[in-house]
mmCIF file of C-alpha atoms in Angstrom:
data_model
loop_
_atom_site.group_PDB
_atom_site.id
_atom_site.type_symbol
_atom_site.label_atom_id
_atom_site.label_comp_id
_atom_site.label_asym_id
_atom_site.label_seq_id
_atom_site.Cartn_x
_atom_site.Cartn_y
_atom_site.Cartn_z
ATOM 1 C CA MET A 1 63.758 49.185 21.828
ATOM 2 C CA GLU A 2 67.361 50.537 21.964
ATOM 3 C CA ILE A 3 69.647 50.880 18.929
ATOM 4 C CA PHE A 4 73.538 51.283 19.406
ATOM 5 C CA ASP A 5 76.003 52.021 16.717
ATOM 6 C CA GLU A 6 78.389 49.452 18.266
ATOM 7 C CA LEU A 7 78.432 46.870 21.092
ATOM 8 C CA ASP A 8 80.687 44.101 22.054
ATOM 9 C CA SER A 9 77.654 41.719 21.902
ATOM 10 C CA THR A 10 73.964 42.539 22.228
ATOM 11 C CA ASN A 11 73.606 39.285 24.371
ATOM 12 C CA ASP A 12 76.420 40.286 26.605
ATOM 13 C CA GLU A 13 74.698 43.925 27.082
ATOM 14 C CA ALA A 14 71.463 42.099 27.766
ATOM 15 C CA LYS A 15 73.079 39.763 30.262
ATOM 16 C CA ARG A 16 74.714 42.676 32.037
ATOM 17 C CA ARG A 17 71.152 44.430 32.505
ATOM 18 C CA VAL A 18 69.718 41.237 33.755
ATOM 19 C CA GLN A 19 72.513 40.826 36.370
ATOM 20 C CA LYS A 20 72.201 44.486 37.436
ATOM 21 C CA ALA A 21 68.452 44.083 37.736
ATOM 22 C CA LEU A 22 68.988 40.944 39.868
ATOM 23 C CA GLU A 23 71.365 42.714 42.250
ATOM 24 C CA ALA A 24 68.688 45.447 42.478
ATOM 25 C CA GLY A 25 65.850 43.279 43.436
ATOM 26 C CA GLY A 26 63.155 41.199 41.701
ATOM 27 C CA LYS A 27 60.992 44.274 40.890
ATOM 28 C CA GLU A 28 63.763 45.754 38.627
ATOM 29 C CA LEU A 29 63.925 42.496 36.691
ATOM 30 C CA GLN A 30 60.128 42.929 36.012
ATOM 31 C CA LYS A 31 60.879 46.221 34.377
ATOM 32 C CA ILE A 32 63.242 44.937 31.866
ATOM 33 C CA TYR A 33 61.349 41.902 30.465
ATOM 34 C CA GLY A 34 60.627 42.728 26.939
ATOM 35 C CA ALA A 35 63.640 44.908 26.284
ATOM 36 C CA VAL A 36 64.902 44.804 22.761
ATOM 37 C CA LEU A 37 68.570 45.695 22.027
ATOM 38 C CA ILE A 38 69.946 46.268 18.577
ATOM 39 C CA ALA A 39 73.514 46.899 17.459
ATOM 40 C CA ARG A 40 74.610 48.088 14.039
ATOM 41 C CA LYS A 41 77.941 46.253 14.679
ATOM 42 C CA GLN A 42 79.323 43.783 17.217
ATOM 43 C CA THR A 43 82.931 43.582 18.132
ATOM 44 C CA ALA A 44 82.771 40.398 20.142
ATOM 45 C CA GLY A 45 79.756 38.548 18.607
ATOM 46 C CA ARG A 46 79.380 35.094 20.080
ATOM 47 C CA GLY A 47 77.708 32.017 18.788
ATOM 48 C CA ARG A 48 77.019 28.730 20.684
ATOM 49 C CA ARG A 49 79.720 27.065 22.874
ATOM 50 C CA GLY A 50 81.691 30.375 22.891
ATOM 51 C CA ARG A 51 82.561 30.395 19.200
ATOM 52 C CA VAL A 52 82.805 33.562 17.368
ATOM 53 C CA PHE A 53 79.968 35.026 15.485
ATOM 54 C CA VAL A 54 81.300 37.149 12.549
ATOM 55 C CA SER A 55 79.579 40.504 12.750
ATOM 56 C CA PRO A 56 80.700 42.707 9.976
ATOM 57 C CA GLY A 57 77.983 45.237 10.163
ATOM 58 C CA GLY A 58 76.633 46.914 7.186
ATOM 59 C CA ASP A 59 72.819 46.386 7.041
ATOM 60 C CA SER A 60 72.966 43.264 9.229
ATOM 61 C CA LEU A 61 70.745 42.897 12.193
ATOM 62 C CA TYR A 62 72.207 42.003 15.617
ATOM 63 C CA ILE A 63 69.287 41.882 18.145
ATOM 64 C CA SER A 64 68.821 40.438 21.619
ATOM 65 C CA PHE A 65 65.533 40.213 23.640
ATOM 66 C CA ILE A 66 65.221 39.881 27.386
ATOM 67 C CA LEU A 67 62.405 37.550 28.062
ATOM 68 C CA MET A 68 60.478 36.241 30.942
ATOM 69 C CA PRO A 69 61.122 32.411 31.370
ATOM 70 C CA TYR A 70 58.385 29.872 32.044
ATOM 71 C CA GLY A 71 58.467 26.305 33.411
ATOM 72 C CA ASP A 72 59.674 23.948 30.825
ATOM 73 C CA SER A 73 62.761 21.754 30.999
ATOM 74 C CA ASN A 74 63.397 22.277 27.335
ATOM 75 C CA LEU A 75 63.274 26.091 27.510
ATOM 76 C CA ASN A 76 66.490 26.719 25.621
ATOM 77 C CA ILE A 77 65.468 24.582 22.677
ATOM 78 C CA LEU A 78 61.990 26.034 22.428
ATOM 79 C CA PHE A 79 63.154 29.717 22.670
ATOM 80 C CA THR A 80 65.703 28.924 19.898
ATOM 81 C CA ALA A 81 62.985 27.263 17.819
ATOM 82 C CA ALA A 82 60.681 30.144 18.280
ATOM 83 C CA ALA A 83 63.475 32.646 16.928
ATOM 84 C CA ALA A 84 64.237 30.498 14.085
ATOM 85 C CA VAL A 85 60.537 30.330 12.966
ATOM 86 C CA ALA A 86 60.433 34.247 13.646
ATOM 87 C CA VAL A 87 63.185 34.669 11.290
ATOM 88 C CA CYS A 88 61.740 32.584 8.551
ATOM 89 C CA ARG A 89 58.384 34.285 8.881
ATOM 90 C CA ALA A 90 60.155 37.647 8.661
ATOM 91 C CA ALA A 91 62.101 36.620 5.665
ATOM 92 C CA HIS A 92 58.941 35.425 3.832
ATOM 93 C CA THR A 93 57.191 38.689 4.695
ATOM 94 C CA ALA A 94 59.986 40.960 3.449
ATOM 95 C CA LEU A 95 60.934 38.488 0.326
ATOM 96 C CA PRO A 96 58.004 36.290 -0.502
ATOM 97 C CA GLU A 97 60.067 34.367 -2.876
ATOM 98 C CA ALA A 98 62.667 33.480 -0.251
ATOM 99 C CA ASP A 99 62.972 29.832 0.843
ATOM 100 C CA SER A 100 64.256 30.093 4.209
ATOM 101 C CA ARG A 101 64.920 26.867 6.201
ATOM 102 C CA ILE A 102 66.050 25.867 9.630
ATOM 103 C CA LYS A 103 68.982 23.668 10.298
ATOM 104 C CA TRP A 104 68.616 22.003 13.622
ATOM 105 C CA ILE A 105 69.063 23.597 16.025
ATOM 106 C CA ASN A 106 69.744 27.158 15.635
ATOM 107 C CA ASP A 107 70.723 28.223 12.118
ATOM 108 C CA VAL A 108 68.534 29.621 9.366
ATOM 109 C CA TYR A 109 69.680 28.961 5.672
ATOM 110 C CA SER A 110 68.599 30.568 2.484
ATOM 111 C CA ASP A 111 69.693 29.340 -0.941
ATOM 112 C CA GLY A 112 71.924 26.779 0.682
ATOM 113 C CA ARG A 113 73.793 29.149 2.747
ATOM 114 C CA LYS A 114 73.772 30.121 6.473
ATOM 115 C CA VAL A 115 72.075 33.597 6.718
ATOM 116 C CA CYS A 116 71.298 33.458 10.592
ATOM 117 C CA GLY A 117 72.466 32.270 13.843
ATOM 118 C CA ILE A 118 70.655 32.242 17.324
ATOM 119 C CA LEU A 119 72.043 32.055 20.724
ATOM 120 C CA THR A 120 69.778 31.524 23.641
ATOM 121 C CA GLU A 121 71.233 32.176 27.269
ATOM 122 C CA GLY A 122 69.708 32.235 30.605
ATOM 123 C CA GLY A 123 70.335 34.432 33.726
ATOM 124 C CA SER A 124 70.018 32.443 36.838
ATOM 125 C CA ASN A 125 68.554 33.726 40.143
ATOM 126 C CA PRO A 126 71.162 34.298 42.662
ATOM 127 C CA ASN A 127 69.563 31.958 45.320
ATOM 128 C CA GLY A 128 69.838 29.119 42.680
ATOM 129 C CA SER A 129 65.966 29.043 42.253
ATOM 130 C CA GLY A 130 66.095 28.650 38.525
ATOM 131 C CA ILE A 131 66.224 30.978 35.554
ATOM 132 C CA ALA A 132 65.412 34.543 36.096
ATOM 133 C CA ALA A 133 65.398 35.759 32.456
ATOM 134 C CA VAL A 134 66.085 34.514 28.888
ATOM 135 C CA VAL A 135 68.413 36.310 26.695
ATOM 136 C CA LEU A 136 67.497 35.350 23.031
ATOM 137 C CA GLY A 137 70.063 36.660 20.486
ATOM 138 C CA ILE A 138 69.714 36.719 16.727
ATOM 139 C CA GLY A 139 72.269 37.601 14.041
ATOM 140 C CA VAL A 140 71.087 38.057 10.522
ATOM 141 C CA ASN A 141 73.291 38.791 7.512
ATOM 142 C CA ILE A 142 71.819 41.378 5.348
ATOM 143 C CA ASN A 143 73.374 43.053 2.153
ATOM 144 C CA LEU A 144 76.779 41.643 2.812
ATOM 145 C CA ARG A 145 79.155 40.596 -0.047
ATOM 146 C CA GLU A 146 81.270 37.519 -0.348
ATOM 147 C CA GLU A 147 84.245 39.398 0.441
ATOM 148 C CA ASP A 148 82.807 40.975 3.669
ATOM 149 C CA PHE A 149 83.098 37.363 5.239
ATOM 150 C CA PRO A 150 86.555 35.845 6.314
ATOM 151 C CA PRO A 151 87.957 33.244 3.878
ATOM 152 C CA GLU A 152 86.831 30.401 5.828
ATOM 153 C CA LEU A 153 83.249 31.316 5.684
ATOM 154 C CA GLN A 154 83.201 32.411 1.887
ATOM 155 C CA GLY A 155 80.902 29.877 -0.004
ATOM 156 C CA VAL A 156 79.277 28.933 3.346
ATOM 157 C CA ALA A 157 77.771 32.094 4.716
ATOM 158 C CA GLY A 158 75.111 33.858 2.877
ATOM 159 C CA SER A 159 73.064 37.185 3.145
ATOM 160 C CA PHE A 160 69.629 38.411 2.533
ATOM 161 C CA VAL A 161 69.507 41.211 0.014
ATOM 162 C CA LEU A 162 66.867 43.722 1.012
ATOM 163 C CA ASN A 163 66.213 47.429 0.095
ATOM 164 C CA GLU A 164 65.540 49.757 2.909
ATOM 165 C CA LYS A 165 61.755 49.265 2.966
ATOM 166 C CA GLU A 166 62.142 45.392 3.090
ATOM 167 C CA ARG A 167 64.729 45.428 5.762
ATOM 168 C CA ASP A 168 62.405 47.611 7.878
ATOM 169 C CA ARG A 169 59.658 45.213 7.203
ATOM 170 C CA PHE A 170 61.831 42.266 8.121
ATOM 171 C CA VAL A 171 62.954 43.845 11.494
ATOM 172 C CA SER A 172 59.389 44.824 12.594
ATOM 173 C CA THR A 173 58.079 41.307 11.541
ATOM 174 C CA LEU A 174 60.854 39.569 13.387
ATOM 175 C CA ILE A 175 60.251 41.432 16.553
ATOM 176 C CA GLU A 176 56.571 40.897 16.486
ATOM 177 C CA ASN A 177 56.849 37.296 15.829
ATOM 178 C CA VAL A 178 59.501 36.584 18.541
ATOM 179 C CA PHE A 179 57.189 38.067 21.135
ATOM 180 C CA SER A 180 53.979 36.374 19.774
ATOM 181 C CA LEU A 181 55.773 32.916 19.484
ATOM 182 C CA THR A 182 57.538 32.827 22.829
ATOM 183 C CA ASP A 183 54.568 34.277 24.580
ATOM 184 C CA GLY A 184 52.591 31.397 22.993
ATOM 185 C CA LEU A 185 54.778 28.826 24.566
ATOM 186 C CA GLY A 186 53.049 29.410 27.802
ATOM 187 C CA GLU A 187 49.545 29.001 26.306
ATOM 188 C CA ASP A 188 47.550 25.733 25.511
ATOM 189 C CA GLY A 189 48.662 24.392 22.232
ATOM 190 C CA GLY A 190 51.257 27.021 21.762
ATOM 191 C CA LYS A 191 54.122 24.826 21.929
ATOM 192 C CA ALA A 192 52.603 22.091 19.685
ATOM 193 C CA ALA A 193 51.939 24.766 16.952
ATOM 194 C CA LEU A 194 55.331 26.192 17.233
ATOM 195 C CA ILE A 195 56.969 22.638 16.887
ATOM 196 C CA ASP A 196 54.593 21.792 13.791
ATOM 197 C CA GLU A 197 55.893 24.920 11.966
ATOM 198 C CA TYR A 198 59.490 24.368 13.043
ATOM 199 C CA ARG A 199 59.307 20.681 11.514
ATOM 200 C CA ALA A 200 57.769 22.200 8.473
ATOM 201 C CA LEU A 201 60.623 24.652 8.043
ATOM 202 C CA SER A 202 63.274 22.159 8.773
ATOM 203 C CA LEU A 203 66.218 21.331 6.373
ATOM 204 C CA LEU A 204 66.349 17.853 7.840
ATOM 205 C CA GLU A 205 64.008 15.134 6.559
ATOM 206 C CA PRO A 206 63.289 11.708 8.078
ATOM 207 C CA GLY A 207 65.725 9.152 6.577
ATOM 208 C CA GLN A 208 68.312 11.774 5.802
ATOM 209 C CA GLU A 209 71.917 10.939 6.661
ATOM 210 C CA VAL A 210 73.821 13.229 8.937
ATOM 211 C CA THR A 211 76.809 13.346 11.236
ATOM 212 C CA VAL A 212 76.357 14.022 14.939
ATOM 213 C CA TYR A 213 78.950 16.013 16.983
ATOM 214 C CA ALA A 214 78.658 15.938 20.762
ATOM 215 C CA LEU A 215 81.085 18.645 20.868
ATOM 216 C CA PRO A 216 81.420 20.747 17.803
ATOM 217 C CA GLY A 217 85.074 20.657 16.287
ATOM 218 C CA GLU A 218 86.110 17.695 18.283
ATOM 219 C CA GLY A 219 86.317 14.272 16.720
ATOM 220 C CA LYS A 220 85.041 12.844 13.424
ATOM 221 C CA GLY A 221 81.422 12.689 14.606
ATOM 222 C CA ILE A 222 78.987 9.836 14.299
ATOM 223 C CA PRO A 223 77.082 8.928 11.264
ATOM 224 C CA ALA A 224 73.338 8.737 11.898
ATOM 225 C CA GLU A 225 69.865 8.786 10.104
ATOM 226 C CA VAL A 226 67.274 11.396 11.055
ATOM 227 C CA ILE A 227 64.079 10.093 12.530
ATOM 228 C CA GLY A 228 62.555 13.629 13.099
ATOM 229 C CA ILE A 229 61.870 16.300 15.572
ATOM 230 C CA ASP A 230 60.151 15.431 18.815
ATOM 231 C CA ASP A 231 57.452 17.588 20.529
ATOM 232 C CA ASP A 232 59.958 19.417 22.467
ATOM 233 C CA GLY A 233 62.106 20.323 19.651
ATOM 234 C CA GLY A 234 64.854 17.600 20.181
ATOM 235 C CA LEU A 235 66.390 15.889 17.056
ATOM 236 C CA LYS A 236 65.576 11.993 17.023
ATOM 237 C CA VAL A 237 68.313 10.118 15.218
ATOM 238 C CA ARG A 238 69.140 6.396 14.668
ATOM 239 C CA TYR A 239 72.781 5.261 14.507
ATOM 240 C CA ALA A 240 74.214 2.412 12.458
ATOM 241 C CA ASP A 241 73.977 0.003 15.361
ATOM 242 C CA GLY A 242 70.220 0.694 15.582
ATOM 243 C CA ARG A 243 70.523 2.723 18.790
ATOM 244 C CA GLN A 244 68.063 5.667 18.938
ATOM 245 C CA GLU A 245 68.857 9.033 20.691
ATOM 246 C CA THR A 246 67.062 12.339 21.061
ATOM 247 C CA LEU A 247 69.625 15.236 20.837
ATOM 248 C CA ARG A 248 68.998 18.174 23.148
ATOM 249 C CA SER A 249 72.512 19.720 22.439
ATOM 250 C CA GLY A 250 75.344 19.285 20.258
ATOM 251 C CA GLU A 251 75.517 19.676 16.594
ATOM 252 C CA ILE A 252 74.844 17.984 13.151
ATOM 253 C CA SER A 253 76.127 18.339 9.635
ATOM 254 C CA LYS A 254 74.288 17.151 6.655
ATOM 255 C CA LYS A 255 75.786 14.546 4.242
ATOM 256 C CA ALA A 256 76.283 15.850 0.666
#
């Protein structure tokens, strides 16, 4: 585990290391699997689809893992689901009274506000033979005040409140669970157990009305009804015309 006072982005630093290892040969890549990079502050934090992930620092956690991939076409969703479950487990361990929930696909909420975002990215083999490594980034707001967020996020973004001992417990539990859950995906029953827990922690319930955005920020979105989460972590929805779809990407918003 390496801790930095400041990075542009923990995911970008992890991807640079993957690229360097790939250029040096496959054996070098094996050496960096399991690497954990933590920054106290990010100057260019990123969310999905290149959006800015606000990273004001303080006691917040910005952490990326370099992980070994395995053969599953839903790799991105499954690693994201594992990270979200790991965050909820860590929150419950540090704050037993916390009611942390997952908003499909990559956000964790507590007390109705977003406290965590997750970004899963892959490093491709130069010969085009698939993914060489998975970079899993997690940003968690800790001990931030309302005024620490930009105006457009005030009232939307939230923060865990943890003392030093609770924060240490949160970080150690998160790291432990990220590894156990992602390692378990390659084992018999591991994926099913993960998805069962992910469903139990979901903010979205069958029958709930949502709006589906294929490209976040573009268009008005399409009203839909949640059917549930499938066995690969996709979100099953039904549109007003009766058509059903399983979402593997995109974004949804809950109706008030």
